[in-house]
mmCIF file of C-alpha atoms and ligand atoms in Angstrom:
data_model
loop_
_atom_site.group_PDB
_atom_site.id
_atom_site.type_symbol
_atom_site.label_atom_id
_atom_site.label_comp_id
_atom_site.label_asym_id
_atom_site.label_seq_id
_atom_site.Cartn_x
_atom_site.Cartn_y
_atom_site.Cartn_z
ATOM 1 C CA MET A 1 -2.594 -8.354 19.780
ATOM 2 C CA ILE A 2 -3.249 -8.056 16.101
ATOM 3 C CA PRO A 3 -1.990 -5.023 14.187
ATOM 4 C CA ARG A 4 -4.584 -2.357 13.516
ATOM 5 C CA HIS A 5 -2.789 -1.288 10.349
ATOM 6 C CA LEU A 6 -0.790 -3.678 8.180
ATOM 7 C CA ALA A 7 1.426 -2.467 5.323
ATOM 8 C CA ILE A 8 2.809 -4.795 2.639
ATOM 9 C CA ILE A 9 5.544 -4.511 0.012
ATOM 10 C CA MET A 10 4.312 -7.100 -2.488
ATOM 11 C CA ASP A 11 7.614 -8.162 -4.054
ATOM 12 C CA GLY A 12 8.542 -11.217 -6.096
ATOM 13 C CA ASN A 13 5.963 -11.317 -8.892
ATOM 14 C CA GLY A 14 8.702 -11.416 -11.549
ATOM 15 C CA ARG A 15 10.630 -14.249 -9.879
ATOM 16 C CA TRP A 16 7.400 -16.182 -9.382
ATOM 17 C CA ALA A 17 6.699 -15.995 -13.125
ATOM 18 C CA LYS A 18 10.310 -16.739 -14.082
ATOM 19 C CA LYS A 19 10.268 -19.948 -12.042
ATOM 20 C CA ARG A 20 7.345 -21.035 -14.199
ATOM 21 C CA PHE A 21 8.981 -19.917 -17.473
ATOM 22 C CA MET A 22 6.240 -17.356 -17.881
ATOM 23 C CA PRO A 23 6.390 -13.636 -18.685
ATOM 24 C CA HIS A 24 6.614 -11.052 -15.908
ATOM 25 C CA SER A 25 3.038 -9.955 -16.652
ATOM 26 C CA VAL A 26 1.716 -13.338 -15.531
ATOM 27 C CA GLY A 27 3.404 -12.764 -12.183
ATOM 28 C CA HIS A 28 1.734 -9.378 -11.723
ATOM 29 C CA ARG A 29 -1.611 -10.903 -12.632
ATOM 30 C CA ALA A 30 -1.093 -13.655 -10.028
ATOM 31 C CA GLY A 31 -0.023 -10.917 -7.584
ATOM 32 C CA ALA A 32 -3.219 -8.949 -8.097
ATOM 33 C CA GLN A 33 -5.247 -12.105 -7.524
ATOM 34 C CA ALA A 34 -3.248 -12.876 -4.360
ATOM 35 C CA LEU A 35 -4.042 -9.395 -3.050
ATOM 36 C CA ARG A 36 -7.758 -9.844 -3.616
ATOM 37 C CA LYS A 37 -7.788 -13.198 -1.845
ATOM 38 C CA LEU A 38 -5.628 -12.103 1.051
ATOM 39 C CA SER A 39 -7.721 -8.966 1.648
ATOM 40 C CA GLU A 40 -10.706 -11.208 2.405
ATOM 41 C CA GLU A 41 -8.654 -13.106 4.992
ATOM 42 C CA ILE A 42 -7.292 -9.917 6.505
ATOM 43 C CA GLU A 43 -10.847 -8.629 6.884
ATOM 44 C CA LYS A 44 -11.830 -11.841 8.742
ATOM 45 C CA ILE A 45 -8.828 -11.561 11.088
ATOM 46 C CA GLY A 46 -10.047 -8.122 12.148
ATOM 47 C CA ILE A 47 -7.226 -5.919 10.870
ATOM 48 C CA LYS A 48 -8.723 -2.499 10.113
ATOM 49 C CA TYR A 49 -6.308 -1.016 7.552
ATOM 50 C CA LEU A 50 -4.202 -2.583 4.818
ATOM 51 C CA THR A 51 -1.816 -0.423 2.774
ATOM 52 C CA VAL A 52 -0.056 -2.039 -0.187
ATOM 53 C CA TYR A 53 2.586 -0.837 -2.633
ATOM 54 C CA ALA A 54 1.039 -1.344 -6.070
ATOM 55 C CA PHE A 55 3.172 1.037 -8.158
ATOM 56 C CA SER A 56 6.092 3.156 -7.002
ATOM 57 C CA THR A 57 7.394 6.450 -8.399
ATOM 58 C CA GLU A 58 10.445 4.415 -9.499
ATOM 59 C CA ASN A 59 8.395 1.787 -11.357
ATOM 60 C CA TRP A 60 8.053 4.111 -14.395
ATOM 61 C CA SER A 61 11.604 3.094 -15.292
ATOM 62 C CA ARG A 62 10.458 -0.484 -16.007
ATOM 63 C CA PRO A 63 9.873 -1.580 -19.622
ATOM 64 C CA GLU A 64 6.937 0.268 -21.151
ATOM 65 C CA ALA A 65 4.997 -2.966 -21.712
ATOM 66 C CA GLU A 66 5.256 -3.839 -18.021
ATOM 67 C CA VAL A 67 4.061 -0.383 -16.947
ATOM 68 C CA ARG A 68 1.146 -0.735 -19.360
ATOM 69 C CA GLU A 69 0.356 -4.177 -17.945
ATOM 70 C CA LEU A 70 0.260 -2.878 -14.365
ATOM 71 C CA MET A 71 -1.961 0.079 -15.312
ATOM 72 C CA GLY A 72 -4.180 -2.298 -17.301
ATOM 73 C CA LEU A 73 -4.510 -4.580 -14.276
ATOM 74 C CA MET A 74 -5.708 -1.665 -12.185
ATOM 75 C CA ARG A 75 -8.329 -0.794 -14.795
ATOM 76 C CA GLU A 76 -9.432 -4.414 -14.944
ATOM 77 C CA TYR A 77 -9.682 -4.741 -11.180
ATOM 78 C CA PHE A 78 -11.632 -1.519 -10.875
ATOM 79 C CA GLN A 79 -14.948 -3.242 -11.725
ATOM 80 C CA GLN A 80 -13.967 -6.293 -9.721
ATOM 81 C CA TYR A 81 -13.363 -4.192 -6.613
ATOM 82 C CA ILE A 82 -16.678 -2.380 -7.015
ATOM 83 C CA ASP A 83 -18.451 -5.758 -7.110
ATOM 84 C CA ASP A 84 -16.350 -7.104 -4.227
ATOM 85 C CA SER A 85 -17.015 -4.138 -1.970
ATOM 86 C CA LYS A 86 -20.773 -4.714 -2.196
ATOM 87 C CA LYS A 87 -20.280 -8.159 -0.681
ATOM 88 C CA ASN A 88 -17.363 -7.676 1.658
ATOM 89 C CA ASN A 89 -17.984 -4.121 2.915
ATOM 90 C CA MET A 90 -14.396 -3.040 2.102
ATOM 91 C CA ARG A 91 -13.391 0.547 1.660
ATOM 92 C CA MET A 92 -10.787 1.425 -0.976
ATOM 93 C CA SER A 93 -8.618 4.482 -1.187
ATOM 94 C CA PHE A 94 -5.413 5.516 -2.905
ATOM 95 C CA ILE A 95 -2.231 7.337 -1.997
ATOM 96 C CA GLY A 96 0.441 8.740 -4.284
ATOM 97 C CA ASP A 97 0.633 11.404 -6.966
ATOM 98 C CA HIS A 98 -2.036 10.512 -9.492
ATOM 99 C CA SER A 99 -1.449 13.488 -11.785
ATOM 100 C CA ARG A 100 0.868 11.357 -13.948
ATOM 101 C CA LEU A 101 -1.710 8.589 -14.478
ATOM 102 C CA ASP A 102 -3.947 8.482 -17.559
ATOM 103 C CA PRO A 103 -7.070 10.608 -16.987
ATOM 104 C CA ASP A 104 -9.432 7.621 -17.257
ATOM 105 C CA LEU A 105 -7.496 5.785 -14.548
ATOM 106 C CA GLN A 106 -7.432 8.857 -12.297
ATOM 107 C CA GLN A 107 -11.177 9.049 -12.705
ATOM 108 C CA LYS A 108 -11.651 5.347 -11.912
ATOM 109 C CA LEU A 109 -9.625 5.616 -8.704
ATOM 110 C CA GLY A 110 -11.734 8.605 -7.653
ATOM 111 C CA ILE A 111 -14.973 6.751 -8.377
ATOM 112 C CA LEU A 112 -13.856 3.703 -6.406
ATOM 113 C CA GLU A 113 -12.943 5.886 -3.414
ATOM 114 C CA ASP A 114 -16.259 7.644 -3.616
ATOM 115 C CA ILE A 115 -18.427 4.536 -3.984
ATOM 116 C CA THR A 116 -16.777 2.787 -1.021
ATOM 117 C CA LYS A 117 -16.241 5.769 1.299
ATOM 118 C CA ASP A 118 -18.980 4.757 3.760
ATOM 119 C CA LYS A 119 -17.981 1.091 3.984
ATOM 120 C CA THR A 120 -17.064 0.056 7.492
ATOM 121 C CA GLY A 121 -15.057 -3.138 6.823
ATOM 122 C CA LEU A 122 -11.358 -3.398 6.003
ATOM 123 C CA HIS A 123 -9.943 -0.163 4.575
ATOM 124 C CA VAL A 124 -7.614 -1.097 1.712
ATOM 125 C CA VAL A 125 -5.194 1.643 0.671
ATOM 126 C CA LEU A 126 -3.408 1.181 -2.643
ATOM 127 C CA ALA A 127 -0.211 3.147 -3.190
ATOM 128 C CA VAL A 128 -0.163 4.108 -6.874
ATOM 129 C CA ASN A 129 2.651 6.258 -8.262
ATOM 130 C CA TYR A 130 3.681 6.534 -4.656
ATOM 131 C CA GLY A 131 7.091 7.349 -3.224
ATOM 132 C CA GLY A 132 7.744 8.221 0.412
ATOM 133 C CA ARG A 133 10.158 11.018 -0.481
ATOM 134 C CA ASP A 134 7.795 12.400 -3.125
ATOM 135 C CA GLU A 135 4.959 12.416 -0.577
ATOM 136 C CA ILE A 136 7.070 14.382 1.921
ATOM 137 C CA VAL A 137 8.129 16.835 -0.803
ATOM 138 C CA ARG A 138 4.486 17.398 -1.823
ATOM 139 C CA ALA A 139 3.472 17.911 1.814
ATOM 140 C CA THR A 140 6.336 20.361 2.343
ATOM 141 C CA ARG A 141 5.317 22.313 -0.747
ATOM 142 C CA LYS A 142 1.754 22.659 0.613
ATOM 143 C CA LEU A 143 3.086 23.913 3.944
ATOM 144 C CA ALA A 144 5.449 26.370 2.227
ATOM 145 C CA LYS A 145 2.567 27.763 0.161
ATOM 146 C CA GLU A 146 0.427 28.271 3.263
ATOM 147 C CA ALA A 147 3.312 29.972 5.047
ATOM 148 C CA ALA A 148 4.042 32.206 2.031
ATOM 149 C CA GLN A 149 0.387 33.262 1.959
ATOM 150 C CA GLY A 150 0.602 34.172 5.637
ATOM 151 C CA ARG A 151 -1.870 31.460 6.684
ATOM 152 C CA LEU A 152 0.648 29.381 8.633
ATOM 153 C CA ASP A 153 3.273 30.427 11.159
ATOM 154 C CA PRO A 154 6.457 28.396 10.345
ATOM 155 C CA GLU A 155 7.107 28.107 14.107
ATOM 156 C CA LYS A 156 3.862 26.137 14.415
ATOM 157 C CA ILE A 157 5.039 23.382 12.066
ATOM 158 C CA ASP A 158 5.490 20.200 14.074
ATOM 159 C CA GLU A 159 5.108 16.450 13.403
ATOM 160 C CA ASP A 160 1.328 16.649 13.692
ATOM 161 C CA VAL A 161 1.045 19.526 11.221
ATOM 162 C CA LEU A 162 3.254 17.763 8.690
ATOM 163 C CA SER A 163 1.417 14.440 9.158
ATOM 164 C CA LYS A 164 -1.837 16.175 8.271
ATOM 165 C CA MET A 165 -0.391 17.209 4.900
ATOM 166 C CA LEU A 166 0.614 13.655 3.941
ATOM 167 C CA ASP A 167 -1.504 11.422 1.696
ATOM 168 C CA THR A 168 -2.144 9.273 4.766
ATOM 169 C CA SER A 169 -3.469 12.150 6.918
ATOM 170 C CA THR A 170 -6.599 10.249 7.982
ATOM 171 C CA LEU A 171 -4.892 6.905 8.634
ATOM 172 C CA PRO A 172 -3.106 5.635 11.748
ATOM 173 C CA ASP A 173 0.553 4.669 11.251
ATOM 174 C CA PRO A 174 1.135 1.017 10.291
ATOM 175 C CA ASP A 175 1.973 -1.318 13.195
ATOM 176 C CA LEU A 176 3.519 -4.010 11.005
ATOM 177 C CA ILE A 177 5.259 -3.904 7.628
ATOM 178 C CA ILE A 178 5.630 -7.163 5.710
ATOM 179 C CA ARG A 179 7.947 -7.491 2.730
ATOM 180 C CA THR A 180 7.771 -10.591 0.562
ATOM 181 C CA GLY A 181 10.548 -11.719 -1.790
ATOM 182 C CA GLY A 182 13.352 -11.526 0.778
ATOM 183 C CA ASP A 183 14.900 -8.084 0.211
ATOM 184 C CA LEU A 184 15.799 -6.177 3.360
ATOM 185 C CA ARG A 185 14.861 -2.621 2.393
ATOM 186 C CA LEU A 186 11.946 -0.176 2.465
ATOM 187 C CA SER A 187 12.197 0.898 -1.198
ATOM 188 C CA ASN A 188 10.808 4.397 -0.506
ATOM 189 C CA PHE A 189 7.564 3.045 1.001
ATOM 190 C CA LEU A 190 5.803 5.044 3.776
ATOM 191 C CA LEU A 191 9.110 6.480 5.028
ATOM 192 C CA TRP A 192 7.473 8.806 7.551
ATOM 193 C CA GLN A 193 4.688 6.481 8.668
ATOM 194 C CA LEU A 194 6.842 3.396 9.320
ATOM 195 C CA ALA A 195 8.981 5.104 11.974
ATOM 196 C CA TYR A 196 7.880 2.665 14.709
ATOM 197 C CA ALA A 197 6.436 -0.208 12.674
ATOM 198 C CA GLU A 198 7.598 -3.751 13.325
ATOM 199 C CA MET A 199 9.231 -5.352 10.275
ATOM 200 C CA TYR A 200 8.738 -8.844 8.904
ATOM 201 C CA VAL A 201 10.529 -10.095 5.805
ATOM 202 C CA THR A 202 9.852 -13.449 4.187
ATOM 203 C CA GLU A 203 11.509 -15.184 1.234
ATOM 204 C CA THR A 204 8.047 -16.222 0.031
ATOM 205 C CA LEU A 205 7.225 -14.571 -3.285
ATOM 206 C CA TRP A 206 4.114 -12.380 -3.248
ATOM 207 C CA PRO A 207 1.799 -14.597 -5.364
ATOM 208 C CA ASP A 208 2.557 -17.464 -2.922
ATOM 209 C CA PHE A 209 1.827 -15.388 0.181
ATOM 210 C CA THR A 210 -1.259 -17.098 1.583
ATOM 211 C CA VAL A 211 -3.123 -16.726 4.864
ATOM 212 C CA LYS A 212 -0.797 -19.396 6.362
ATOM 213 C CA GLU A 213 2.166 -17.110 5.633
ATOM 214 C CA LEU A 214 0.280 -14.150 7.060
ATOM 215 C CA GLU A 215 -0.366 -16.096 10.262
ATOM 216 C CA LYS A 216 3.389 -16.640 10.653
ATOM 217 C CA ALA A 217 3.947 -12.893 10.347
ATOM 218 C CA LEU A 218 1.209 -12.141 12.869
ATOM 219 C CA TYR A 219 2.639 -14.700 15.264
ATOM 220 C CA SER A 220 6.030 -13.010 15.013
ATOM 221 C CA PHE A 221 4.395 -9.611 15.590
ATOM 222 C CA GLN A 222 2.711 -10.885 18.751
ATOM 223 C CA GLY A 223 6.088 -11.747 20.229
ATOM 224 C CA ARG A 224 7.522 -8.270 19.718
ATOM 225 C CA ASP A 225 8.121 -5.853 22.550
ATOM 226 C CA ARG A 226 7.041 -2.475 21.176
ATOM 227 C CA ARG A 227 8.718 0.252 23.189
ATOM 228 C CA PHE A 228 8.439 3.184 20.768
ATOM 229 C CA GLY A 229 11.874 4.362 21.828
ATOM 230 C CA GLY A 230 11.127 4.182 25.561
ATOM 231 C CA ARG A 231 12.258 1.720 28.252
ATOM 232 C CA PRO A 232 10.312 -1.447 29.107
HETATM 233 C C1 FPP B 1 7.136 -6.191 -7.389
HETATM 234 O O1 FPP B 1 7.414 -7.412 -8.037
HETATM 235 C C2 FPP B 1 5.758 -5.841 -7.580
HETATM 236 C C3 FPP B 1 5.319 -4.730 -8.247
HETATM 237 C C4 FPP B 1 6.239 -3.779 -8.877
HETATM 238 C C5 FPP B 1 3.901 -4.465 -8.437
HETATM 239 C C6 FPP B 1 2.963 -5.019 -7.412
HETATM 240 C C7 FPP B 1 1.639 -5.066 -7.994
HETATM 241 C C8 FPP B 1 0.718 -6.034 -7.797
HETATM 242 C C9 FPP B 1 0.886 -7.157 -6.862
HETATM 243 C C10 FPP B 1 -0.560 -5.967 -8.551
HETATM 244 C C11 FPP B 1 -1.439 -4.877 -8.028
HETATM 245 C C12 FPP B 1 -2.583 -4.790 -8.903
HETATM 246 C C13 FPP B 1 -3.792 -4.334 -8.561
HETATM 247 C C14 FPP B 1 -4.871 -4.412 -9.546
HETATM 248 C C15 FPP B 1 -4.087 -3.788 -7.266
HETATM 249 P P1 FPP B 1 8.649 -7.506 -9.022
HETATM 250 O O2 FPP B 1 8.113 -7.443 -10.400
HETATM 251 O O3 FPP B 1 9.667 -6.465 -8.688
HETATM 252 O O4 FPP B 1 9.189 -8.930 -8.679
HETATM 253 P P2 FPP B 1 10.688 -9.436 -8.805
HETATM 254 O O5 FPP B 1 11.474 -8.713 -7.737
HETATM 255 O O6 FPP B 1 10.584 -10.889 -8.543
HETATM 256 O O7 FPP B 1 11.124 -9.127 -10.214
#
């Protein structure tokens, strides 16, 4: 069994650069390249959805130059992804609160979603200014507004109703979450959606995470007994 939906916390770009006596920005650049390459492999393997953590709500606290570098990379890759999607049939979409991004970047993300919306290959979801708690707060606010306007009975709010208000409303929950760089935490990523995902953590730094490393993670996933809280 391969996962239908794979989520990845792409950690370790800074350490990768440091090992090479290079600035952090070089690590992010190598990380963006690794993502592009790996997406092609993931498409070939037959995984349908890939959600990656590109920029968290906490990443604004990084040095201004680093934030600018990450935003710049997204602008740069915008054209690249448009060209790629013509060849590889990939669909791109974005989750997170984009209201804090520069207007030109917000527009680019919207264009990329629109241009690729009918593609039937791998669906790549980039989390940009995304935080799991923030997403749940935004969803709750929408529900509260509907209830206040008399359009929603609070008694009718259940897991399904809340799920439909999340940024991921049209996506299945991830089956497998991979974290590179060795840390054993979720860092506010997809808190609701990962409830029953299998976890795989590797010491490998993100820019070094090749298809060989992915195969190890998939092999581990295949050996898992997924009970979703029930008995075997
Ligand atoms: C964590 O590494 C990684 C990030 C904060 C950003 C991840 C972004 C990318 C891989 C690029 C995405 C770009 C595009 C265009 C989609 P870190 O800097 O925290 O690494 P460290 O823990 O080794 O310092």
